[in-house]
mmCIF file of C-alpha atoms in Angstrom:
data_model
loop_
_atom_site.group_PDB
_atom_site.id
_atom_site.type_symbol
_atom_site.label_atom_id
_atom_site.label_comp_id
_atom_site.label_asym_id
_atom_site.label_seq_id
_atom_site.Cartn_x
_atom_site.Cartn_y
_atom_site.Cartn_z
ATOM 1 C CA GLY A 93 0.000 0.000 0.000
ATOM 2 C CA ALA A 94 0.921 3.657 -0.145
ATOM 3 C CA GLY A 95 0.694 4.365 3.578
ATOM 4 C CA VAL A 96 3.222 4.311 6.399
ATOM 5 C CA SER A 97 4.131 0.749 7.227
ATOM 6 C CA GLN A 98 5.383 -0.396 10.625
ATOM 7 C CA SER A 99 6.684 -3.751 11.772
ATOM 8 C CA PRO A 100 6.238 -5.765 13.822
ATOM 9 C CA SER A 101 2.656 -4.888 14.678
ATOM 10 C CA ASN A 102 3.029 -6.683 17.997
ATOM 11 C CA LYS A 103 6.118 -7.595 19.964
ATOM 12 C CA VAL A 104 6.312 -9.360 23.301
ATOM 13 C CA THR A 105 9.731 -9.494 24.884
ATOM 14 C CA GLU A 106 11.371 -10.242 28.180
ATOM 15 C CA LYS A 107 12.824 -7.554 30.373
ATOM 16 C CA GLY A 108 16.452 -6.907 29.487
ATOM 17 C CA LYS A 109 16.195 -7.923 25.835
ATOM 18 C CA ASP A 110 16.807 -5.549 22.925
ATOM 19 C CA VAL A 111 14.067 -4.795 20.397
ATOM 20 C CA GLU A 112 14.083 -3.158 16.996
ATOM 21 C CA LEU A 113 11.039 -1.497 15.449
ATOM 22 C CA ARG A 114 10.868 -0.594 11.787
ATOM 23 C CA CYS A 115 9.091 2.143 9.872
ATOM 24 C CA ASP A 116 8.656 2.514 6.116
ATOM 25 C CA PRO A 117 7.471 6.054 5.395
ATOM 26 C CA ILE A 118 5.442 7.181 2.415
ATOM 27 C CA SER A 119 7.700 7.555 -0.603
ATOM 28 C CA GLY A 120 8.836 11.131 -1.078
ATOM 29 C CA HIS A 121 8.120 12.223 2.491
ATOM 30 C CA THR A 122 11.191 13.966 3.837
ATOM 31 C CA ALA A 123 10.091 14.204 7.461
ATOM 32 C CA LEU A 124 9.777 11.191 9.749
ATOM 33 C CA TYR A 125 8.656 11.121 13.378
ATOM 34 C CA TRP A 126 8.530 8.555 16.168
ATOM 35 C CA TYR A 127 5.992 8.941 18.966
ATOM 36 C CA ARG A 128 5.226 6.747 21.962
ATOM 37 C CA GLN A 129 1.666 6.174 23.161
ATOM 38 C CA ARG A 130 1.284 4.743 26.621
ATOM 39 C CA LEU A 131 -2.045 3.484 27.842
ATOM 40 C CA GLY A 132 -4.261 6.423 28.790
ATOM 41 C CA GLN A 133 -1.668 8.973 27.759
ATOM 42 C CA GLY A 134 -1.219 11.293 24.824
ATOM 43 C CA LEU A 135 1.420 10.887 22.193
ATOM 44 C CA GLU A 136 4.919 11.496 23.452
ATOM 45 C CA PHE A 137 7.410 12.850 20.909
ATOM 46 C CA LEU A 138 10.572 10.766 20.665
ATOM 47 C CA ILE A 139 12.601 11.777 17.610
ATOM 48 C CA TYR A 140 12.330 13.638 14.305
ATOM 49 C CA PHE A 141 14.259 13.220 11.045
ATOM 50 C CA GLN A 142 14.208 15.767 8.230
ATOM 51 C CA GLY A 143 16.128 14.877 5.086
ATOM 52 C CA ASN A 144 19.865 14.852 5.705
ATOM 53 C CA SER A 145 19.718 17.236 8.643
ATOM 54 C CA ALA A 146 20.796 16.158 12.093
ATOM 55 C CA PRO A 147 17.837 14.480 13.817
ATOM 56 C CA ASP A 148 16.106 16.030 16.808
ATOM 57 C CA LYS A 149 16.572 13.403 19.509
ATOM 58 C CA SER A 150 15.355 15.579 22.356
ATOM 59 C CA GLY A 151 12.373 13.335 23.135
ATOM 60 C CA LEU A 152 14.264 10.081 23.619
ATOM 61 C CA PRO A 153 13.656 9.118 27.269
ATOM 62 C CA SER A 154 17.016 7.492 27.966
ATOM 63 C CA ASP A 155 20.236 6.368 26.299
ATOM 64 C CA ARG A 156 18.690 2.918 25.893
ATOM 65 C CA PHE A 157 16.674 4.399 23.033
ATOM 66 C CA SER A 158 18.197 5.138 19.638
ATOM 67 C CA ALA A 159 16.928 5.601 16.108
ATOM 68 C CA GLU A 160 18.398 5.725 12.661
ATOM 69 C CA ARG A 161 17.152 6.658 9.240
ATOM 70 C CA THR A 162 18.843 6.000 5.943
ATOM 71 C CA GLY A 163 18.356 9.012 3.695
ATOM 72 C CA GLU A 164 14.652 9.544 3.205
ATOM 73 C CA SER A 165 13.674 5.929 3.574
ATOM 74 C CA VAL A 166 13.369 3.321 6.297
ATOM 75 C CA SER A 167 13.840 4.161 9.954
ATOM 76 C CA THR A 168 14.530 1.830 12.867
ATOM 77 C CA LEU A 169 13.912 2.540 16.537
ATOM 78 C CA THR A 170 16.019 0.400 18.850
ATOM 79 C CA ILE A 171 15.386 -0.080 22.550
ATOM 80 C CA GLN A 172 18.194 -1.770 24.460
ATOM 81 C CA ARG A 173 17.795 -3.640 27.745
ATOM 82 C CA THR A 174 14.021 -3.183 27.699
ATOM 83 C CA GLN A 175 12.170 -2.351 30.906
ATOM 84 C CA GLN A 176 8.512 -2.859 31.760
ATOM 85 C CA GLU A 177 7.893 0.888 31.529
ATOM 86 C CA ASP A 178 8.855 0.705 27.844
ATOM 87 C CA SER A 179 5.593 -1.130 27.169
ATOM 88 C CA ALA A 180 3.618 1.097 24.810
ATOM 89 C CA VAL A 181 2.515 1.556 21.229
ATOM 90 C CA TYR A 182 5.273 3.116 19.148
ATOM 91 C CA LEU A 183 3.893 5.208 16.313
ATOM 92 C CA CYS A 184 5.754 6.335 13.241
ATOM 93 C CA ALA A 185 4.570 9.196 11.048
ATOM 94 C CA SER A 186 5.876 10.833 7.911
ATOM 95 C CA SER A 187 5.186 14.170 6.292
ATOM 96 C CA PRO A 188 6.050 15.817 3.011
ATOM 97 C CA LEU A 189 6.520 19.140 4.787
ATOM 98 C CA ALA A 190 7.735 19.871 8.293
ATOM 99 C CA GLY A 191 5.765 22.277 10.439
ATOM 100 C CA ALA A 192 2.295 22.948 9.107
ATOM 101 C CA GLY A 193 2.128 19.778 7.092
ATOM 102 C CA GLU A 194 -0.173 16.899 7.865
ATOM 103 C CA LEU A 195 1.390 13.870 9.539
ATOM 104 C CA PHE A 196 0.557 10.457 8.114
ATOM 105 C CA PHE A 197 0.687 7.778 10.798
ATOM 106 C CA GLY A 198 1.328 4.063 10.639
ATOM 107 C CA GLU A 199 -0.748 1.666 12.701
ATOM 108 C CA GLY A 200 1.937 1.361 15.316
ATOM 109 C CA SER A 201 4.033 -1.342 16.909
ATOM 110 C CA ARG A 202 2.653 -2.566 20.227
ATOM 111 C CA LEU A 203 5.511 -3.495 22.562
ATOM 112 C CA THR A 204 4.898 -5.536 25.690
ATOM 113 C CA VAL A 205 7.795 -6.095 28.065
ATOM 114 C CA LEU A 206 7.228 -8.918 30.530
ATOM 115 C CA ALA B 18 6.937 25.511 25.489
ATOM 116 C CA GLN B 19 3.471 24.589 24.326
ATOM 117 C CA SER B 20 0.898 22.303 25.895
ATOM 118 C CA VAL B 21 -2.523 20.903 25.121
ATOM 119 C CA THR B 22 -5.300 20.068 27.568
ATOM 120 C CA GLN B 23 -8.224 17.924 26.583
ATOM 121 C CA LEU B 24 -10.691 18.442 29.371
ATOM 122 C CA ASP B 25 -12.638 15.202 28.998
ATOM 123 C CA SER B 26 -10.983 11.800 28.875
ATOM 124 C CA GLN B 27 -14.259 10.080 27.931
ATOM 125 C CA VAL B 28 -17.455 11.357 26.310
ATOM 126 C CA PRO B 29 -20.408 8.968 25.948
ATOM 127 C CA VAL B 30 -23.276 10.120 23.741
ATOM 128 C CA PHE B 31 -26.283 8.630 22.012
ATOM 129 C CA GLU B 32 -26.482 8.299 18.261
ATOM 130 C CA GLU B 33 -27.747 11.427 16.448
ATOM 131 C CA ALA B 34 -26.977 13.644 19.447
ATOM 132 C CA PRO B 35 -24.627 16.637 19.096
ATOM 133 C CA VAL B 36 -21.163 16.440 20.613
ATOM 134 C CA GLU B 37 -18.400 18.842 21.596
ATOM 135 C CA LEU B 38 -14.895 17.692 22.482
ATOM 136 C CA ARG B 39 -12.956 20.375 24.299
ATOM 137 C CA CYS B 40 -9.357 21.386 23.716
ATOM 138 C CA ASN B 41 -7.357 24.207 25.263
ATOM 139 C CA TYR B 42 -3.764 25.031 24.446
ATOM 140 C CA SER B 43 -0.984 27.063 25.940
ATOM 141 C CA SER B 44 1.660 28.807 23.876
ATOM 142 C CA SER B 45 3.544 32.078 23.999
ATOM 143 C CA VAL B 46 3.542 32.354 20.205
ATOM 144 C CA SER B 47 1.085 31.847 17.353
ATOM 145 C CA VAL B 48 0.203 28.259 16.642
ATOM 146 C CA TYR B 49 -1.192 25.808 14.185
ATOM 147 C CA LEU B 50 -3.917 23.539 15.589
ATOM 148 C CA PHE B 51 -5.008 20.044 14.613
ATOM 149 C CA TRP B 52 -7.531 17.367 15.474
ATOM 150 C CA TYR B 53 -6.620 13.758 14.760
ATOM 151 C CA VAL B 54 -8.850 10.695 15.098
ATOM 152 C CA GLN B 55 -7.783 7.145 15.941
ATOM 153 C CA TYR B 56 -10.292 4.406 15.167
ATOM 154 C CA PRO B 57 -9.871 1.093 17.020
ATOM 155 C CA ASN B 58 -6.699 -0.740 15.989
ATOM 156 C CA GLN B 59 -5.770 1.913 13.443
ATOM 157 C CA GLY B 60 -3.241 4.713 13.168
ATOM 158 C CA LEU B 61 -4.118 8.356 13.628
ATOM 159 C CA GLN B 62 -5.562 10.336 10.740
ATOM 160 C CA LEU B 63 -6.104 14.043 10.334
ATOM 161 C CA LEU B 64 -9.667 15.308 10.901
ATOM 162 C CA LEU B 65 -9.024 19.004 10.377
ATOM 163 C CA LYS B 66 -6.463 21.737 10.895
ATOM 164 C CA TYR B 67 -6.306 25.469 11.548
ATOM 165 C CA LEU B 68 -3.373 27.313 9.988
ATOM 166 C CA SER B 69 -4.731 30.838 9.470
ATOM 167 C CA GLY B 70 -7.756 32.684 8.115
ATOM 168 C CA SER B 71 -11.298 31.763 9.038
ATOM 169 C CA THR B 72 -11.576 30.629 12.633
ATOM 170 C CA LEU B 73 -14.221 28.036 11.765
ATOM 171 C CA VAL B 74 -12.631 25.015 10.180
ATOM 172 C CA LYS B 75 -14.502 22.154 8.553
ATOM 173 C CA GLY B 76 -13.074 18.666 8.377
ATOM 174 C CA ILE B 77 -13.959 15.194 7.269
ATOM 175 C CA ASN B 78 -17.004 13.215 8.396
ATOM 176 C CA GLY B 79 -19.029 16.332 9.260
ATOM 177 C CA PHE B 80 -16.748 17.561 12.038
ATOM 178 C CA GLU B 81 -15.833 21.202 12.522
ATOM 179 C CA ALA B 82 -13.777 23.167 15.020
ATOM 180 C CA GLU B 83 -13.548 26.800 16.004
ATOM 181 C CA PHE B 84 -10.321 28.550 16.890
ATOM 182 C CA ASN B 85 -10.792 31.038 19.718
ATOM 183 C CA LYS B 86 -7.596 32.965 20.320
ATOM 184 C CA SER B 87 -8.809 34.877 23.364
ATOM 185 C CA GLN B 88 -9.838 31.661 25.104
ATOM 186 C CA THR B 89 -6.948 29.648 23.629
ATOM 187 C CA SER B 90 -9.398 26.952 22.638
ATOM 188 C CA PHE B 91 -10.010 24.743 19.621
ATOM 189 C CA HIS B 92 -13.132 22.728 20.420
ATOM 190 C CA LEU B 93 -14.342 20.026 18.049
ATOM 191 C CA ARG B 94 -18.049 19.711 17.256
ATOM 192 C CA LYS B 95 -20.456 17.578 15.300
ATOM 193 C CA PRO B 96 -24.210 18.284 15.189
ATOM 194 C CA SER B 97 -25.271 14.646 14.898
ATOM 195 C CA VAL B 98 -22.982 11.696 15.623
ATOM 196 C CA HIS B 99 -23.062 8.162 14.243
ATOM 197 C CA ILE B 100 -22.015 4.851 15.756
ATOM 198 C CA SER B 101 -19.051 4.913 13.365
ATOM 199 C CA ASP B 102 -17.716 8.068 15.051
ATOM 200 C CA THR B 103 -16.714 5.982 18.064
ATOM 201 C CA ALA B 104 -12.971 6.570 18.321
ATOM 202 C CA GLU B 105 -10.286 8.427 20.242
ATOM 203 C CA TYR B 106 -9.775 12.055 19.304
ATOM 204 C CA PHE B 107 -6.531 13.936 19.813
ATOM 205 C CA CYS B 108 -5.980 17.670 19.748
ATOM 206 C CA ALA B 109 -2.491 18.829 18.765
ATOM 207 C CA VAL B 110 -0.584 22.105 18.543
ATOM 208 C CA ASN B 111 2.454 23.184 16.589
ATOM 209 C CA ARG B 112 3.965 26.617 16.985
ATOM 210 C CA TRP B 113 4.910 28.904 14.118
ATOM 211 C CA GLY B 114 8.554 29.197 13.118
ATOM 212 C CA GLY B 115 11.702 27.912 14.751
ATOM 213 C CA SER B 116 11.635 24.221 15.534
ATOM 214 C CA ASN B 117 8.015 24.139 14.487
ATOM 215 C CA TYR B 118 7.904 20.512 13.503
ATOM 216 C CA LYS B 119 7.207 19.034 16.919
ATOM 217 C CA LEU B 120 3.491 18.403 17.270
ATOM 218 C CA THR B 121 2.404 18.379 20.910
ATOM 219 C CA PHE B 122 -0.619 16.169 21.518
ATOM 220 C CA GLY B 123 -3.260 16.138 24.220
ATOM 221 C CA LYS B 124 -4.046 12.954 26.127
ATOM 222 C CA GLY B 125 -7.034 12.186 23.954
ATOM 223 C CA THR B 126 -10.805 11.982 24.380
ATOM 224 C CA LEU B 127 -12.551 8.682 23.887
ATOM 225 C CA LEU B 128 -15.873 9.307 22.161
ATOM 226 C CA THR B 129 -18.319 6.431 22.524
ATOM 227 C CA VAL B 130 -21.523 6.641 20.513
ATOM 228 C CA ASN B 131 -24.283 4.407 21.817
ATOM 229 C CA PRO B 132 -27.403 3.298 19.904
#
């Protein structure tokens, strides 16, 4: 399809394991965002990529979290040594224009840390 | 810094009744405002947005919102809801200029439409 694709859709892992979440943005979208959605909470900004500019990592909650993006394509969000508080839905969005542009969201990756 | 407050976490209504979902924001500069909807087991999609111009904004599925600068509000309304409108609704704000790419979301309002 032509939308934002995220994988896996569901991931159950044990505390202390590393996980990798993947996002395929809409082709041609230069901006890519990661948000975290905890149960009963709003969307928490994690990181933003815009073209070849340095990413804004100001929302990453700890150094266990990292993200990469290759050019204007796929992005991966990696969580090392997962903790139970990392359990959440991780949403990826892309946009053709930063700022006033509309964000197009994927369906999210639901992470459960046991 | 900017923030968004959605005053109601849950709003139950009957089908064909009117509904208003409240949103207030805080920002020291001019802003763009958005409403997104998340249907069960789906990603978020844009309902409507206010960038400039007319303060009454119309969106998809019969929803509209009014920007009120003096009250720093952007409430979402629909005159007659359907069962299919059951979803979570998120208000979001993005300030003009600078690092204006960081959408700040409210905690969401769960709208449940009952028959």
